[in-house]
Amino acid sequence: MSQRGKHEGGPPIDRRWEEVNPWEHEDARLGPRRLLALMRASLRLVWRASPAETINLLMLQTLSGLALPIQVLAAKWALDSIFDASRSDSGMQDALPAIAVALVAMTAGQIVAATARYRQLLLPELAGQAAQEMLAAKAVAIDLEALETPGFHDRLNRAQNEASFRPANVVADMAGIVSSAVAVVGLAGLLLAVHPLLVAGLLTSMLPLSWASMAGGRAYYRYAVRRTPKRRLMGYLQGLLTRLDSAKEIRAFGCGPYLLEHRQQLFGEEMADLRQLIRGRLRRDVLATLASAAVNGGGVVFILWLHFSQRISLAETVAAVGALLLMLPRMNVLTQAIGQLHENALFVEDLWSFVAVQSKQRTPASREAMPATLTALRVDDLTFRYRDCDVPALRGVSMEIRLGETVAIVGENGAGKTTLAKLLCRLYDPESGTITWDGRDLRTCDPDELRTQIAVIFQDFMRYDLSARENIGFGDVGAIDDSSAIAAAAQRAGAAGFLAALPDGYESRLGRRFLNGHELSIGQWQRVALARAFFRDAPLVIMDEPTASLDARSEHELFKTMRGLFHDRAVLLISHRFSSVRMADRIYVLRDGAIVEAGTHDELIASDGLYAELFSLQASSYMERPD
Ligand SMILES: Nc1ncnc2c1ncn2[C@@H]1O[C@H](COP(=O)(O)OP(=O)(O)OP(=O)(O)O)[C@@H](O)[C@H]1O
Ligand SMILES: [Mg+2]
C-alpha cells in the first residue's frame, strides 16, 4: 500500500523530499507551539502502540509525584506528634499512629516508583516498533531518487536509531514533568505556608538548571547530526568486515586491516567530538548547580532566621528545611525532564519531518485506472539527468515497443540502457520528453499501479535469503501461495530442477545468511530471478542482461522458451550478448545516452555502423584462433 502523503498522526509538515536538503534540522530550536505539537504527536504514536501501557505510565508517574508531598506531610505530622507527646508526657502511643502513617506512605511511594520503573520498559519497545514500521513504510514508498541521496540516508539512519525510544521518552518526560511538578508544587505549598519569599527563591533557583539542561540537549542533538555521516560510514565498513558477501574479496586482497584502521580513525574523531560535548555539558551543569545551590543555601539560612527570630515553630522549621532538602532532587529531576523533553522532541521532529516528506512523483488526484493491456509503448524525445549530474544519461531518445514484439537495446557500458529501463518503470521521471502507454503519459499514472503491468528483471537482481517460493512469489505477491504457478514459472526459467531437489523443495531457504539456508550458484540465482519475472503476468516485460550468468546451453534453451512464452507481450531486452539480441524484431543502439542506430539485425549489419562493429568484435573473438 502506498504511504505517499500520509503524516501518520504527526504534526503537519508539507515538503517534498528534494526541498528538504540538506536533510537536517540544524537550528536545533523548537518554539513552544512546535514543542506542543510534537508532544501531541508522540502521545498519539505511543497511545496507538499501547493505550494500556500509556495509561499505566501516566498514572504511575503522577502517583509517584504525589507520594513525596504526602510523605513530607506525614513526616511533619509524625514530628508534631512526637513533640506533643514528649511535651504532654502522654507516652509513645500518641506518636505511633502518625509514625505508622509516615512509614506506610514511604513504602507505598517506593512500590509505586518501582512499578513505574519496570512498566516503563514495555512502552519504548512497543512505540519503537510502531515508529520503525512508519519509517520502513516511508522508505519503501518514496522516490528511488531520494534513496540515492546521502542526506536521505543520514536522516533515515538517525531516525531509525532514535525512533526506537524518543517518542516514548517524550511521553515519559511529560509524565516525569507532571510528577515532579506535582511534588514540587506540593512541597512549595508547605513552604508557602512558612513564607512566600521561599517559593520565589525556589523558582529562581530552577532557572539556571533549566537553561543548562536545554542547552545541553541542543548541543547533543547537533552532535548527533554531525556524527551521522561518520556513523554510517563506520557501519558500512563494519559490514564489509563482517558480511558474507564481502568476505571472499576482503580475504583474497587482504584489505581487512586497512578497513579496520579506517574505521578506528573515524571512531577516534567521533570520540574527540563526544569528549568536547561532554566537557561543555558538564561545565554548564556545574555552573548551574552552583548558582542554584547558592540560592537554596540562602533559603535555608532564611528559614533558620525565621525560626531564631521566633517567627516559626521548631516543627515548622524542621518541616520547611526537610521540604526544601527533599525538593532539591525533585527540582533537579524536573529541570532535567524539561531539558530531556526538549532534546527528545528535537529527535522526534527529525523522525516526523522524515515521515512527512512527500514523494516528488505525485499521482494526479483524478486518475483513470491503468489499462491492463498494452498495444504500444512510445518514448518520445526523452532526456534524463541523474540528480546532481551535469551530463544527461539519456538524450533525445525516441523508440517504440508494440505488443508481440521483442525490442533489443544494445550499447557499451554506461550508454544508458539500464537508465532507460528504470524510466520505463517510472522509477524516475524524465527531464523532458514523454513516455506513453497506449497514448497515456506515464507521469499521469500511479507508479505502483503502473508497475503491476511490468515484469522486470534488473541487471543487479535481488537474491532474497528467504524461501525459494518467496523468491519467485515476489513477482506477484498476491499469488505467492499458488505453488503450482510458482513451480511453472521456475520450470520456464530452468530453475525447477535444482529447486525441487532442495531438502524442503520450494520451501527451502536460499542463501547462507540464516540457519538451514542453501546457497545457489550465480547462474542459478539468475534463473530464480527470471522465474520471478515470469511469475508476473504483465503485458510489458523488461529484461536487463537476463542471461549474463547463464551457460550457453541454458541461454539457448531460455530464448527458445521465451519466444513461445512472450508471443503476446511486449518485450524489451537489454543485452551485451549479440547471439540473443539478433533475433529481436528491432534493435536500438545507444551511445552516450542517445540512439544512434535502429533496425533489424540484418539492416544494422548492412549499414556497417556501431552495431556492426560491436557485433563483429564479439563474433570474431569466438572465431579467431589464438596466436
Ligand atoms: N543512480 C545513478 N546516479 C547517477 N548516475 C548514474 C546512476 N546510474 C547510472 N548512472 C550514470 O548514468 C550513465 C548510464 O548508466 P546505465 O546504468 O544506464 O548504463 P548501461 O548502459 O546500463 O551500462 P552497462 O552496460 O554497464 O549496464 C552512466 O554514466 C552512469 O555513471
Ligand atoms: Mg546496465
Short mmCIF file of C-alpha atoms in Angstrom, two decimals, residues 10 12 43 147 198 213 232 272 432 439 525:
data_model
loop_
_atom_site.label_atom_id
_atom_site.label_comp_id
_atom_site.label_asym_id
_atom_site.label_seq_id
_atom_site.Cartn_x
_atom_site.Cartn_y
_atom_site.Cartn_z
CA GLY A 10 2.45 13.57 13.09
CA PRO A 12 1.70 18.80 9.76
CA LEU A 43 1.49 10.83 22.67
CA LEU A 147 17.36 6.79 -1.71
CA LEU A 198 10.92 30.90 49.95
CA SER A 213 19.60 21.22 30.66
CA ARG A 232 27.00 5.47 8.61
CA ALA A 272 37.07 13.60 20.31
CA SER A 432 11.90 16.40 -20.90
CA GLY A 439 -1.09 7.27 -25.56
CA TRP A 525 20.19 -17.28 -8.75
#
